[in-house]
């Protein structure tokens, strides 16, 4: 049995209640939709890049606390980052939620708040939806991302 | 006291819920350290041991293929399989066993009608009338049929309570309407639709009517002859029977006029390299080895329901729903979606500021199983401007104590997020 507090940590509840970087980004040069058809979660990611640098990033849409908080935390983590760094973070975040081996949470900063999702397999897609959408942007894809 | 009076008394006696709960082995377990509260019955219902044992006994003692063997086991399997058809016929009050086609579930039943009846009889310019409160299984097969035939799909909208706008139905029903297909009881809102009037009006313009009874059959007595519907579909697994078995009822004259849906063994009388002579009803629509154990399990589930009595079940569930509606309505920031004057068994709700999936996870942590999502009825969610709802769906083995546990867990959701 897992403690719900591990899932709904204060950081998650806070970012769900007041998501950062929420709303349309008029200066975005990449806009991509991601959705989870199983549960209806839907978000749009707005990314403004300058060469290989993510100058600005925002999102909007609707989803559960996990998906909103994850998108909020992701946009915070990526602002100003090089795209290679974003790719590295995508892979690391994926490991955080899917791998059982020991992970040094300290290296994840605020994103570590989402580690509790690991204990809830049915919710992993909620946390990774925004990251998969980001990954598609990084790959230069144009078609909406679906987690199914 | 004579026997018939005793039988009448038995029918009106309240349900012995403790006794009933003992029939469902799955209910007696801990989930996440708490006694299980199963409130996801509209997704699939649990199985009484009478069903589980009947299926197990079939595999232990009688398993064989049906309709072909000369040996004893095959005869037993055939008798049990056809016996189940007879039980379904009586359960739905169909005129004949030939009107009862075993399918995989309500979904396959609708697809069968769309692809066999619909494809044969519809053409460009014709219209199919469905409603905004349909399950995807009663939308997509008609969209596919429209693509194939050039027919047009029209939707009757619903009001804020989750009831059909009947004036709009009257407006949309014209002599172009060939098929009216609608849900008998909504899986997302619990609304019981006024199907008798709809069927009468549809017949007056020459349209055929299919009722999706997946959600109705477990909760109210269905009489297809009294309804006068042309087709009725249901899923066994929502009726306390195994998954993978369901029923298509169709009026005999219609089924006879329809081409087969799938070709294969069992649906033929004679096959030569040039031509095939199709079998009689209902076998014409049952190609291949059927889900024999599923059908037999469905028969056992019907026996079980008949022993309790659907009237008593309906009465009990009505009181439980009233109680649940009252308790949930007392929770701050909670809104019930689906407040039709006539409804049953469904408590769909939203909590201000808390997404249904988070409610689902927190409730699961309390041992309570509900559904969170769009309930395979995305047009309803669109209608209410919601991405999803949380849905507690009741069965006759649920109790007031379980509703109280549900309410306490919902309050816990608010504590976590506020």
XYZ file of C-alpha atoms in Angstrom, chain B residues 324-336 349-352 403-414:
29
model
C -26.719 8.113 -2.766
C -28.019 11.203 -4.562
C -28.983 12.743 -1.232
C -25.652 11.967 0.445
C -23.560 13.170 -2.492
C -25.621 16.321 -2.951
C -24.690 17.202 0.638
C -20.973 17.396 -0.193
C -19.648 20.900 -0.842
C -18.529 21.671 -4.406
C -19.995 18.410 -5.725
C -22.356 18.487 -8.690
C -24.258 15.437 -9.907
C -20.439 13.698 -10.549
C -17.776 16.359 -10.668
C -15.963 18.067 -7.809
C -14.960 21.676 -8.227
C -22.345 4.861 -0.209
C -21.234 6.326 3.127
C -17.675 5.095 2.484
C -17.851 6.710 -0.948
C -18.940 10.017 0.552
C -16.200 9.917 3.192
C -13.581 9.254 0.515
C -14.863 12.122 -1.631
C -14.498 14.415 1.365
C -10.932 13.133 1.699
C -10.294 14.220 -1.914
C -11.301 17.733 -0.956
